[in-house]
Amino acid sequence: MKKLLSTSVFVFLLVSQSFAWGQLGHYLIGYMADKQLKKSVRKKVEKVLYPMSIARSGTWMDDIKSDHAYDYAYTWHYMTSRNGEYDESIQEKGGNIFAEINRIKNELKAGNLEPQKEAEMLKMLIHLVEDIHQPLHVGTGEDKGGNDVKVQYFGKSTNLHAVWDSGMLDGKSMSYTEIGDELSRRIDKKTISKYRSGTMQDWLAEAVAARPAIYTLPENNKLSYAYGYENSQLLEERLIAASVRLAQILEDIYG
């Protein structure tokens, strides 16, 4: 029984560390994107996703990781880019986040999908657009997107990827609506124009540009207030960018 319990705990930790943004981050991005949508687009998107909200839909693709029927999508959450390029030859054979965003977006735009299929594909697209803006989901190919970088965060053993997924955000002890309302105050016309004008290739370049700050760690790899403070602006900028681009994509499909 003890061995079984230990195995279950290990599997839980392994799966939980591969999540992106954590539930708070996904809710937050979806909530901010929802606030930016045109009414007509929001109505169409909500009809497809019902009874889920746009904010809630962002966590669905992590929820289904426990369902083996969706094992085919395991590698879709991330990709490898050494210098900001998209190189198909170094990606996972099962698919990757860059290719799947493009494919799903095009299939949704083409239409003629069964309602359940459309809903699932839309929830996947929302999640993946959010994921790709967590910089460590565009990995170097050397440390599993920071999962192999073991750190202590406020005295608790974890890894660098988990700190960016949820550690810094959860540490704010605020709801997704509280954080979302605050960050949304910064989304003006200039900000929207800046992020909407970027291509997906630019998204990869942004992730690579964030690496020096993300990987600047103390020698003992013990992180606390200083690391969160130094990376707070980068974290918030990534969340804002994800929300603007998610709203743009939803309007492109359902506008």
PDB file of N, CA and C in Angstrom, residues 14-15 18 61 65 70-78 94-95:
ATOM      1  N   LEU A  14       4.731  14.510 -11.298  1.00  0.00           N
ATOM      2  CA  LEU A  14       5.245  14.553 -12.658  1.00  0.00           C
ATOM      3  C   LEU A  14       4.271  15.247 -13.588  1.00  0.00           C
ATOM      4  N   VAL A  15       2.977  14.896 -13.476  1.00  0.00           N
ATOM      5  CA  VAL A  15       1.956  15.500 -14.335  1.00  0.00           C
ATOM      6  C   VAL A  15       1.751  16.960 -13.988  1.00  0.00           C
ATOM      7  N   SER A  18       4.111  19.478 -15.407  1.00  0.00           N
ATOM      8  CA  SER A  18       4.089  19.698 -16.850  1.00  0.00           C
ATOM      9  C   SER A  18       2.954  20.617 -17.277  1.00  0.00           C
ATOM     10  N   MET A  61      -7.550  21.551 -21.424  1.00  0.00           N
ATOM     11  CA  MET A  61      -6.559  20.690 -22.046  1.00  0.00           C
ATOM     12  C   MET A  61      -5.576  20.115 -21.025  1.00  0.00           C
ATOM     13  N   LYS A  65      -5.428  15.540 -19.406  1.00  0.00           N
ATOM     14  CA  LYS A  65      -4.176  14.774 -19.387  1.00  0.00           C
ATOM     15  C   LYS A  65      -4.335  13.449 -18.646  1.00  0.00           C
ATOM     16  N   TYR A  70      -6.792  11.062 -24.815  1.00  0.00           N
ATOM     17  CA  TYR A  70      -6.164  12.271 -25.351  1.00  0.00           C
ATOM     18  C   TYR A  70      -4.636  12.227 -25.274  1.00  0.00           C
ATOM     19  N   ASP A  71      -4.073  11.044 -25.099  1.00  0.00           N
ATOM     20  CA  ASP A  71      -2.617  10.928 -25.017  1.00  0.00           C
ATOM     21  C   ASP A  71      -1.925  11.453 -26.276  1.00  0.00           C
ATOM     22  N   TYR A  72      -2.626  11.412 -27.390  1.00  0.00           N
ATOM     23  CA  TYR A  72      -2.049  11.882 -28.649  1.00  0.00           C
ATOM     24  C   TYR A  72      -1.654  13.360 -28.601  1.00  0.00           C
ATOM     25  N   ALA A  73      -2.257  14.110 -27.674  1.00  0.00           N
ATOM     26  CA  ALA A  73      -2.013  15.559 -27.610  1.00  0.00           C
ATOM     27  C   ALA A  73      -0.967  15.942 -26.572  1.00  0.00           C
ATOM     28  N   TYR A  74      -0.297  14.969 -25.986  1.00  0.00           N
ATOM     29  CA  TYR A  74       0.623  15.263 -24.889  1.00  0.00           C
ATOM     30  C   TYR A  74       1.736  16.225 -25.302  1.00  0.00           C
ATOM     31  N   THR A  75       2.287  16.039 -26.493  1.00  0.00           N
ATOM     32  CA  THR A  75       3.419  16.870 -26.918  1.00  0.00           C
ATOM     33  C   THR A  75       2.991  18.212 -27.505  1.00  0.00           C
ATOM     34  N   TRP A  76       1.693  18.442 -27.598  1.00  0.00           N
ATOM     35  CA  TRP A  76       1.213  19.678 -28.214  1.00  0.00           C
ATOM     36  C   TRP A  76       1.437  20.907 -27.342  1.00  0.00           C
ATOM     37  N   HIS A  77       1.750  20.715 -26.083  1.00  0.00           N
ATOM     38  CA  HIS A  77       1.857  21.836 -25.146  1.00  0.00           C
ATOM     39  C   HIS A  77       3.176  22.607 -25.260  1.00  0.00           C
ATOM     40  N   TYR A  78       4.109  22.126 -26.042  1.00  0.00           N
ATOM     41  CA  TYR A  78       5.432  22.760 -26.051  1.00  0.00           C
ATOM     42  C   TYR A  78       6.131  22.545 -27.389  1.00  0.00           C
ATOM     43  N   GLY A  94       4.962  13.590 -32.257  1.00  0.00           N
ATOM     44  CA  GLY A  94       3.536  13.605 -31.988  1.00  0.00           C
ATOM     45  C   GLY A  94       2.866  14.945 -32.202  1.00  0.00           C
ATOM     46  N   GLY A  95       3.639  15.949 -32.601  1.00  0.00           N
ATOM     47  CA  GLY A  95       3.086  17.281 -32.795  1.00  0.00           C
ATOM     48  C   GLY A  95       3.673  18.260 -31.806  1.00  0.00           C
TER      49      GLY A  95
END
